[in-house]
Tab-separated table of N, CA, C and O in Angstrom:
chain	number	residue	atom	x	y	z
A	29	UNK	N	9.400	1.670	-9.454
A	29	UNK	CA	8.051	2.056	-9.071
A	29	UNK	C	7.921	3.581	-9.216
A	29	UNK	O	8.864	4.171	-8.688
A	30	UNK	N	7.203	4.202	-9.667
A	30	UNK	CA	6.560	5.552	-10.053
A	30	UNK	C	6.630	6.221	-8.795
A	30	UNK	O	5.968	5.774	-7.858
A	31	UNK	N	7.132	6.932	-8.692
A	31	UNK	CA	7.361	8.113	-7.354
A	31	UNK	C	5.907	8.460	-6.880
A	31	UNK	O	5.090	8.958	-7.655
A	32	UNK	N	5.608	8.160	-5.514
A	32	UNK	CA	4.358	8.360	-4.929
A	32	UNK	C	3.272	7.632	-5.149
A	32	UNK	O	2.104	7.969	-4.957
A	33	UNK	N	3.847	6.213	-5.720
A	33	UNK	CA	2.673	5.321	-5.915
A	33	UNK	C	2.630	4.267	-4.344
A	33	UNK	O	1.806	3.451	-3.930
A	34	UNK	N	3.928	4.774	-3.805
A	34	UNK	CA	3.880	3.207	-2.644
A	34	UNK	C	3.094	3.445	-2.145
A	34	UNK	O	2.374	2.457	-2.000
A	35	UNK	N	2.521	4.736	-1.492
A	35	UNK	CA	1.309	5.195	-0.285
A	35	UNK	C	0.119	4.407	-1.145
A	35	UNK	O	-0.088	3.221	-0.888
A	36	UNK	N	-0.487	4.938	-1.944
A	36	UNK	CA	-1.385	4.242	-2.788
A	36	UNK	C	-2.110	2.379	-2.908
A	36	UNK	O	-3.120	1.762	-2.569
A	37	UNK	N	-0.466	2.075	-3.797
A	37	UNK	CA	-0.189	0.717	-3.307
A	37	UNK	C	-0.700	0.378	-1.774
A	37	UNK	O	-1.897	0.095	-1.732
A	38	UNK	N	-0.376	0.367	-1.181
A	38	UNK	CA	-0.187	0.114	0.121
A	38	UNK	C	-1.373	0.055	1.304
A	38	UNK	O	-1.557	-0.720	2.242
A	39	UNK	N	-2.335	1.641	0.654
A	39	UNK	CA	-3.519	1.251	1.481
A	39	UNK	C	-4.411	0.828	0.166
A	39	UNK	O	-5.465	1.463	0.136
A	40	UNK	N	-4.314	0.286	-0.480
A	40	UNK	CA	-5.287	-0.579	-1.745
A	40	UNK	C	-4.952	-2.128	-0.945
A	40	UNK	O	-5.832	-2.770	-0.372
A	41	UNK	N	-3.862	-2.455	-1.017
A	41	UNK	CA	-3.378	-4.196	-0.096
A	41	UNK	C	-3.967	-4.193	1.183
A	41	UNK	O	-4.264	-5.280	1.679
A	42	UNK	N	-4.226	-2.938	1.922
A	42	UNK	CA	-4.767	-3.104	3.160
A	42	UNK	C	-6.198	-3.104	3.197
A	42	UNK	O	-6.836	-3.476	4.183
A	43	UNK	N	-6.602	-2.776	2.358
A	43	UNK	CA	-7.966	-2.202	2.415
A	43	UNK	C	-8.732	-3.683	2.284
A	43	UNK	O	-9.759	-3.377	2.888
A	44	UNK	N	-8.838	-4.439	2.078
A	44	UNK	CA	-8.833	-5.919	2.043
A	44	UNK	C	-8.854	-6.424	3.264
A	44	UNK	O	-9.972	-6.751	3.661
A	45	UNK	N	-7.855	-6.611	4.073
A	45	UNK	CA	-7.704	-7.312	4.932
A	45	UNK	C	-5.898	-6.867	5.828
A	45	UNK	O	-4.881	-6.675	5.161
A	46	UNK	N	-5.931	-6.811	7.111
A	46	UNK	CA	-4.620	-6.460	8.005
A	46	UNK	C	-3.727	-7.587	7.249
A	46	UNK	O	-3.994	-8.696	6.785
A	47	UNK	N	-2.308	-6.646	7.351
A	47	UNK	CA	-1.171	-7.389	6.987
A	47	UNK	C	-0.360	-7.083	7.487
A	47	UNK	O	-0.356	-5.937	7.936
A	48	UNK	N	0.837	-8.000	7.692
A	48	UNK	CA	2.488	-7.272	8.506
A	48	UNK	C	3.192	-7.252	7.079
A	48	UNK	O	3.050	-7.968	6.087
A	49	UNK	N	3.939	-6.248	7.333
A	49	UNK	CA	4.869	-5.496	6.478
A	49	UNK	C	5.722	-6.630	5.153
A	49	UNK	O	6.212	-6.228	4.098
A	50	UNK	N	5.675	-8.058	5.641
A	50	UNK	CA	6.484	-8.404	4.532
A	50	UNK	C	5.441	-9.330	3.553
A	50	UNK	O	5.878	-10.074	2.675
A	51	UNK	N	3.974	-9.161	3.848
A	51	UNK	CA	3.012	-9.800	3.480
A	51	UNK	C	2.501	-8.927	2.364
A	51	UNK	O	2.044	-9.192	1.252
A	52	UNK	N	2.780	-7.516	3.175
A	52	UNK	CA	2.109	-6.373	1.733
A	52	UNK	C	3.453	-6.094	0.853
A	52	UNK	O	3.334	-5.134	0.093
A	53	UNK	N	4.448	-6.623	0.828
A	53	UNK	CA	5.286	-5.832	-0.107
A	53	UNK	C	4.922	-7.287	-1.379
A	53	UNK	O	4.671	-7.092	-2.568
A	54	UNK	N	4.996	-8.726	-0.673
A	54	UNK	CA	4.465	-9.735	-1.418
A	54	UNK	C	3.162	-9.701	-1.957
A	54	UNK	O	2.913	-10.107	-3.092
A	55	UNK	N	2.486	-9.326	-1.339
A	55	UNK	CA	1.026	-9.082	-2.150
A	55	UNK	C	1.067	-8.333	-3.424
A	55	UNK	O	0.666	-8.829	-4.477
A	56	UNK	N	1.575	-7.082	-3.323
A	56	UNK	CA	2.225	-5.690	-3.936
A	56	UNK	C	3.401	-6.746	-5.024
A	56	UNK	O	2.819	-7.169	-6.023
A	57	UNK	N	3.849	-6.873	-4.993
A	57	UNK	CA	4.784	-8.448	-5.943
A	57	UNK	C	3.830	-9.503	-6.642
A	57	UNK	O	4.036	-9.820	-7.813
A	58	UNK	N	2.762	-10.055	-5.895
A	58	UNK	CA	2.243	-10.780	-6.953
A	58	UNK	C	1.471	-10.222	-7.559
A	58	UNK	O	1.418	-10.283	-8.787
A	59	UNK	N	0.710	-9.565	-6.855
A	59	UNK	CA	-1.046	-8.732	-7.801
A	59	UNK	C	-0.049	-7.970	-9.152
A	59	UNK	O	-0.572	-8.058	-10.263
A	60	UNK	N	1.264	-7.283	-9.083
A	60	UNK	CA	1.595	-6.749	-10.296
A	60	UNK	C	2.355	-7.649	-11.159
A	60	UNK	O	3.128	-7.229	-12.020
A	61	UNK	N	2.131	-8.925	-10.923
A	61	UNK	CA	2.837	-10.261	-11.973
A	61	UNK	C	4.182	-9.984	-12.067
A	61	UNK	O	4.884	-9.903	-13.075
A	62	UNK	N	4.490	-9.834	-10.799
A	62	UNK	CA	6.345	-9.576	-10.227
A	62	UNK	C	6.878	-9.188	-11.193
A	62	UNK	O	7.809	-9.668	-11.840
A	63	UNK	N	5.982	-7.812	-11.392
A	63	UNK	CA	6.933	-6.729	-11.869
A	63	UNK	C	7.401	-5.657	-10.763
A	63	UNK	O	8.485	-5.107	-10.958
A	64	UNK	N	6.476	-5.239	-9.327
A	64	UNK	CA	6.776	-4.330	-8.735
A	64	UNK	C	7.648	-4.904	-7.490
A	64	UNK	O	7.100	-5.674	-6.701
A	65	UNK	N	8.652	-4.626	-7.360
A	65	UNK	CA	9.477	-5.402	-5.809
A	65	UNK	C	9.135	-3.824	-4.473
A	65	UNK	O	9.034	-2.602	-4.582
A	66	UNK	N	9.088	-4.559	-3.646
A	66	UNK	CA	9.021	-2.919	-2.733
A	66	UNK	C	10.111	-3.728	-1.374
A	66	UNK	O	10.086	-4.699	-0.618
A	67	UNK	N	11.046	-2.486	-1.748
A	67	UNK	CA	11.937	-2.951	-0.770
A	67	UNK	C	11.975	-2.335	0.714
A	67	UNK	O	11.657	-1.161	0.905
A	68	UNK	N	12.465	-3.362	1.971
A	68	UNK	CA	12.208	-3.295	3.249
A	68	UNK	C	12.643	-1.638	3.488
A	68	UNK	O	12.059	-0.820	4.198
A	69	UNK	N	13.411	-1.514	2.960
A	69	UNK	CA	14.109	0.069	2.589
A	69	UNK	C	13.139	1.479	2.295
A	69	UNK	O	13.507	2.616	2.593
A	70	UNK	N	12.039	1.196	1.753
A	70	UNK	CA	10.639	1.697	1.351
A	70	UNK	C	9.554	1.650	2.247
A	70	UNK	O	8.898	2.518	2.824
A	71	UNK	N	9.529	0.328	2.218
A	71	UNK	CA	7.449	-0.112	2.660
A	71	UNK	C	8.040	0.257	4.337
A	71	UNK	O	6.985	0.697	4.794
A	72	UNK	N	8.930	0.335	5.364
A	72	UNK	CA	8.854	0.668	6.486
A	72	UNK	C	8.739	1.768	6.700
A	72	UNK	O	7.736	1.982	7.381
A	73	UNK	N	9.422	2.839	6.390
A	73	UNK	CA	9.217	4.101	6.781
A	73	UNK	C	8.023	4.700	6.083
A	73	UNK	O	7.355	5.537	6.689
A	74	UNK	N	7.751	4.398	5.055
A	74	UNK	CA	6.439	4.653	4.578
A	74	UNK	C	5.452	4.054	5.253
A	74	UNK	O	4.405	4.674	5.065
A	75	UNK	N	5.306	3.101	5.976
A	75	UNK	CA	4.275	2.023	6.880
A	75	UNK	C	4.433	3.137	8.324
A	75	UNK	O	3.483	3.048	9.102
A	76	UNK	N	5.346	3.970	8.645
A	76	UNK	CA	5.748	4.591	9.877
A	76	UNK	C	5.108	6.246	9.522
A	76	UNK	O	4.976	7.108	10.391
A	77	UNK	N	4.790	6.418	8.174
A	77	UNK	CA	4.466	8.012	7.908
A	77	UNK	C	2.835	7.400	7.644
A	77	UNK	O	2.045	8.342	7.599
A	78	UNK	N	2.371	6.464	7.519
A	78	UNK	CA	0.824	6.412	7.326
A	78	UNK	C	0.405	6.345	8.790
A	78	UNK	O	-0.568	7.069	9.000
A	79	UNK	N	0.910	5.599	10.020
A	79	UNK	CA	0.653	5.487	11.334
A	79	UNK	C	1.148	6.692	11.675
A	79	UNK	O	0.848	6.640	12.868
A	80	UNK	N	1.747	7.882	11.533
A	80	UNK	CA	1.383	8.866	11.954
A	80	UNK	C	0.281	10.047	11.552
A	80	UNK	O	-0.103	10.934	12.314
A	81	UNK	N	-0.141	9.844	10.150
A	81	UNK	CA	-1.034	9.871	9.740
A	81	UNK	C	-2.185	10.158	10.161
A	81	UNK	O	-2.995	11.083	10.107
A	82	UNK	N	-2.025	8.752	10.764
A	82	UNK	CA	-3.341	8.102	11.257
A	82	UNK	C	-4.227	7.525	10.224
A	82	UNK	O	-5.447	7.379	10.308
A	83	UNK	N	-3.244	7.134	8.976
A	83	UNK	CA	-3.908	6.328	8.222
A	83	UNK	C	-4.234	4.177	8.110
A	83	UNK	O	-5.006	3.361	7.605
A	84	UNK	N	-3.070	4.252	8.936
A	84	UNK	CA	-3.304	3.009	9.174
A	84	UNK	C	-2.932	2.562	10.984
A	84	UNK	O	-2.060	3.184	11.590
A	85	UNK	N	-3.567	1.662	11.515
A	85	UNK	CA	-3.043	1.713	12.895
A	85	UNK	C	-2.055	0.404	12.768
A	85	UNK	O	-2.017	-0.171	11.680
A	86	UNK	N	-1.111	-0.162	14.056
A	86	UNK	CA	-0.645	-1.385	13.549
A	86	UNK	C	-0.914	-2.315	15.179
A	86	UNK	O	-1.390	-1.669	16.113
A	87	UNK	N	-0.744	-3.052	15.281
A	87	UNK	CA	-0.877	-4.004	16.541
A	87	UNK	C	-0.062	-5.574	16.269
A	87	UNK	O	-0.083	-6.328	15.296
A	88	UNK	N	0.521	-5.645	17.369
A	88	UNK	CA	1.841	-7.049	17.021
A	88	UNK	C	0.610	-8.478	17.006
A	88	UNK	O	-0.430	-8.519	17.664
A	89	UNK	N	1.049	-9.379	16.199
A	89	UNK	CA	0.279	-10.744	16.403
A	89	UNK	C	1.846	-11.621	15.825
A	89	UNK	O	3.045	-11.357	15.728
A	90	UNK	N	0.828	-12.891	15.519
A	90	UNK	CA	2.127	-13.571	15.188
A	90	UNK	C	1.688	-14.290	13.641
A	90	UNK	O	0.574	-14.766	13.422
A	91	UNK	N	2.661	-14.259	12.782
A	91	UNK	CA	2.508	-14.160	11.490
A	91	UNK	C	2.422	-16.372	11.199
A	91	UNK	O	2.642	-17.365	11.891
A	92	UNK	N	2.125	-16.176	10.258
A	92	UNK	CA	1.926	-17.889	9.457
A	92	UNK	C	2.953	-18.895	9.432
A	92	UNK	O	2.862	-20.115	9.291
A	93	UNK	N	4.434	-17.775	9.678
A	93	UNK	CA	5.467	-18.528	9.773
A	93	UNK	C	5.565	-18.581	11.610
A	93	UNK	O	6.531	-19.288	11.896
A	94	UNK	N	5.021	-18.171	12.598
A	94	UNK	CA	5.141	-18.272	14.039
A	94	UNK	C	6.073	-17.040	14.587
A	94	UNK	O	6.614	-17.015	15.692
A	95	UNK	N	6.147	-16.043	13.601
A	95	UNK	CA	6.990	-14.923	14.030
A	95	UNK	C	5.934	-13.883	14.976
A	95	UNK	O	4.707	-13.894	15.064
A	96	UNK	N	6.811	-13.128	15.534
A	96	UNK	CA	6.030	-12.002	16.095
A	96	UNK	C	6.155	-10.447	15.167
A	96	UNK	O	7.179	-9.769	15.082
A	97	UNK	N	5.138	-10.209	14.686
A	97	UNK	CA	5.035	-9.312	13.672
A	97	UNK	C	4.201	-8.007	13.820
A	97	UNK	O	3.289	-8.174	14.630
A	98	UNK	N	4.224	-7.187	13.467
A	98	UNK	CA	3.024	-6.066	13.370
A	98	UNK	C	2.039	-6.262	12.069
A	98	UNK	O	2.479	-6.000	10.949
A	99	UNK	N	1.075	-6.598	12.198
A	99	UNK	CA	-0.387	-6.496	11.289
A	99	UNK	C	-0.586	-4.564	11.198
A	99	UNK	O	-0.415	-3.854	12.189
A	100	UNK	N	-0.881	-4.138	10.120
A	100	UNK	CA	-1.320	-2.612	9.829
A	100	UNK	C	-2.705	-3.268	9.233
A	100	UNK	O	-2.903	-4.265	8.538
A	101	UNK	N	-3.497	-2.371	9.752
A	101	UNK	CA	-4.822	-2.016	9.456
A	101	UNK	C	-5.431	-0.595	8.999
A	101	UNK	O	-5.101	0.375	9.681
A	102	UNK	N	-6.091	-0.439	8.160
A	102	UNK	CA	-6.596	0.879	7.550
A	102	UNK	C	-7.595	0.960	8.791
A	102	UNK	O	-8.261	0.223	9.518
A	103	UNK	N	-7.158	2.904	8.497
A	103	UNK	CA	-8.895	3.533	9.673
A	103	UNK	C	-9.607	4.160	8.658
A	103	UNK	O	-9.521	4.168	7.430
A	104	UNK	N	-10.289	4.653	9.429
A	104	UNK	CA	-10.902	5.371	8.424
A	104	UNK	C	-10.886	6.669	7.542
A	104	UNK	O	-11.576	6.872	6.543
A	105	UNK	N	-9.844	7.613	8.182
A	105	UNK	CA	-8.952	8.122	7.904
A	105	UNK	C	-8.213	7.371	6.433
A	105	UNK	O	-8.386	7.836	5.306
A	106	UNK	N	-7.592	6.452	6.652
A	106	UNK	CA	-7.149	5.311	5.813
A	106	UNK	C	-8.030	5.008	4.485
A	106	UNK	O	-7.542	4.937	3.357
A	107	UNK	N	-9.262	4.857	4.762
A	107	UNK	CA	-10.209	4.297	3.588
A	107	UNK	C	-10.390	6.140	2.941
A	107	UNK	O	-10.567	6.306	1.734
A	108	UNK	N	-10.337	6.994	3.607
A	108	UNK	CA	-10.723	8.153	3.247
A	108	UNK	C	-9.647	8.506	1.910
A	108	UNK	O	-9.980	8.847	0.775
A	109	UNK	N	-7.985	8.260	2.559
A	109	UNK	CA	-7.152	8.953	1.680
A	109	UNK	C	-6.893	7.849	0.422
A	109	UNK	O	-6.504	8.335	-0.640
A	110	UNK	N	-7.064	6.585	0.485
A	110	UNK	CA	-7.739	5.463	-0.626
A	110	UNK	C	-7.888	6.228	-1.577
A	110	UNK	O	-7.170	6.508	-2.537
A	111	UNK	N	-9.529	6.770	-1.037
A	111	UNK	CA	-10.305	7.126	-2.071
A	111	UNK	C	-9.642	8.098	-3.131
A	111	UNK	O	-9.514	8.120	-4.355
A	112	UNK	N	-9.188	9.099	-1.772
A	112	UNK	CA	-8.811	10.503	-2.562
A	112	UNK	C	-7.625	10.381	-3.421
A	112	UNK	O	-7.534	11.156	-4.373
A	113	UNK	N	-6.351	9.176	-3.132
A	113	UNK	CA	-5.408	9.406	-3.561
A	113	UNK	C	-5.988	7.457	-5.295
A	113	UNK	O	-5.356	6.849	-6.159
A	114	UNK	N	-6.879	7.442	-4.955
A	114	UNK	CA	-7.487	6.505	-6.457
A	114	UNK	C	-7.814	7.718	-7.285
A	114	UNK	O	-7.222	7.826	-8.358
A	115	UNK	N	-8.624	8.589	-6.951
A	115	UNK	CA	-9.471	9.712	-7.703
A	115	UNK	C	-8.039	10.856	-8.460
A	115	UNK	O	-7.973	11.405	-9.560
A	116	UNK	N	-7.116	10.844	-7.335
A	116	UNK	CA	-5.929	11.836	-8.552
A	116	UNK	C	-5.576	10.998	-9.125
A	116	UNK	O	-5.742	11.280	-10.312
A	117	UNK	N	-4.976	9.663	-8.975
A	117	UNK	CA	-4.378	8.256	-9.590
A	117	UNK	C	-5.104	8.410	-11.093
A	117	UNK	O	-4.408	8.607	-12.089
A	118	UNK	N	-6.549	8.304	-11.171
A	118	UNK	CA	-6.931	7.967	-12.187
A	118	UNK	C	-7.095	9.099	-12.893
A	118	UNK	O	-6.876	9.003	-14.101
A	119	UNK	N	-7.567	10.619	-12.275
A	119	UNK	CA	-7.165	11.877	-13.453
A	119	UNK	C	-5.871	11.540	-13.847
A	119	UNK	O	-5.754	11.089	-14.986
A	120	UNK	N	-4.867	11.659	-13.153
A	120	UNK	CA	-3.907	12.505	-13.892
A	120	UNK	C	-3.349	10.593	-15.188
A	120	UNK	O	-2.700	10.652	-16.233
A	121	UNK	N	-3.780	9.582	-14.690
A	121	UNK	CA	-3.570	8.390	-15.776
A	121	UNK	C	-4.196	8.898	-17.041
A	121	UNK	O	-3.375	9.121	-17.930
A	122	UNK	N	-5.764	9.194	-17.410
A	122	UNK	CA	-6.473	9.799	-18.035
A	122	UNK	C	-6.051	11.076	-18.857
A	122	UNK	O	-6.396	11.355	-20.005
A	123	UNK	N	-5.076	11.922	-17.858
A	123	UNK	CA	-4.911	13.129	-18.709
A	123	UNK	C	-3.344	12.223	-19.512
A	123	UNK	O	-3.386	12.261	-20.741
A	124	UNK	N	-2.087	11.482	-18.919
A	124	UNK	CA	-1.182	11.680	-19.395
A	124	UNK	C	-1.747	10.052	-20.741
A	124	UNK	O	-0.824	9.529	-21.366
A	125	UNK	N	-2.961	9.604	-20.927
A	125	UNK	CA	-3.674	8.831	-22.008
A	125	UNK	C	-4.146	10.027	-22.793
A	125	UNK	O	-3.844	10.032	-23.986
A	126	UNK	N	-4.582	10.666	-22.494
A	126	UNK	CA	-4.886	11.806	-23.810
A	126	UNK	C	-3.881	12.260	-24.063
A	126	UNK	O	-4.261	12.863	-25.067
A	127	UNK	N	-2.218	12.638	-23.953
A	127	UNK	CA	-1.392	13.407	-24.354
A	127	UNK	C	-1.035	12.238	-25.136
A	127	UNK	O	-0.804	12.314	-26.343
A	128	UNK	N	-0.999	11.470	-24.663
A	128	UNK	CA	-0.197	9.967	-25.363
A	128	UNK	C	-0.869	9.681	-26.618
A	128	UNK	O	-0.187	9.236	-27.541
A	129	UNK	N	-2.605	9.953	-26.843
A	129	UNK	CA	-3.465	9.767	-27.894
A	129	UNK	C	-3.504	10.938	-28.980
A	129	UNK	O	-3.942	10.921	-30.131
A	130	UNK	N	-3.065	11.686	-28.439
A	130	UNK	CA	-3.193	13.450	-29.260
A	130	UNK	C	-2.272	13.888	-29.726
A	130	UNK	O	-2.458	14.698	-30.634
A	131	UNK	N	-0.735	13.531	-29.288
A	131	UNK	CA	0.377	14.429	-29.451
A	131	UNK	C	1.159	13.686	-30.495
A	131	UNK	O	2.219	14.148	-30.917
C-alpha cells in the first residue's frame, strides 16, 4: 500500500457508514478486488491517531459475529480531512499522470 494512503482509505470506508476495525480493513480488501490487505499491525494505531485527531470517534457495540467490538465513526472534523486529504490525492495522481504522459 502507498505510504499515507491508509488515513485516506480509511475515512473514505467510514464515511458511508460506522465500522469496527476488522470490517474496514475487509471492506478496504474487497472494494480494491483483494489487491490491498491492511494489516491489524496498521489499521489500529492508525484507527488510535484519527481518534485523537478527532477525526473519527469510536463507541463499543457488538459486531455480526456476537463479539464485543468498537464501531469508529467519522465527525466532522473527519468528513472535513476526507475532503482535504481526496483534493491532494487527486492533484498530486494528476500531476504524477502528466509526468507519466510527457516524459
Amino acid at each position: 500500500m502507498p505510504p499515507g494512503s491508509l488515513a485516506l482509505l480509511i475515512l473514505r470506508v467510514l464515511h458511508s457508514n460506522p465500522l469496527h476495525g476488522y470490517a474496514i480493513a475487509q471492506r478496504i480488501h474487497v472494494l480494491s478486488k483483494e489487491v490491498l490487505a491492511v494489516e491489524e499491525g496498521s489499521l489500529y494505531p492508525a484507527l488510535q491517531k484519527m481518534l485523537l485527531k478527532g477525526w473519527v470517534t469510536a463507541e463499543w457495540g457488538i459486531s455480526e459475529t456476537n463479539r464485543k467490538v468498537r464501531f469508529y465513526r467519522l465527525t466532522p472534523a473527519g468528513h472535513k480531512q476526507l475532503e482535504s486529504e481526496l483534493s491532494d490525492y487527486d492533484r498530486v495522481t494528476q500531476a504524477i499522470q502528466t509526468v507519466l504522459r510527457t516524459a
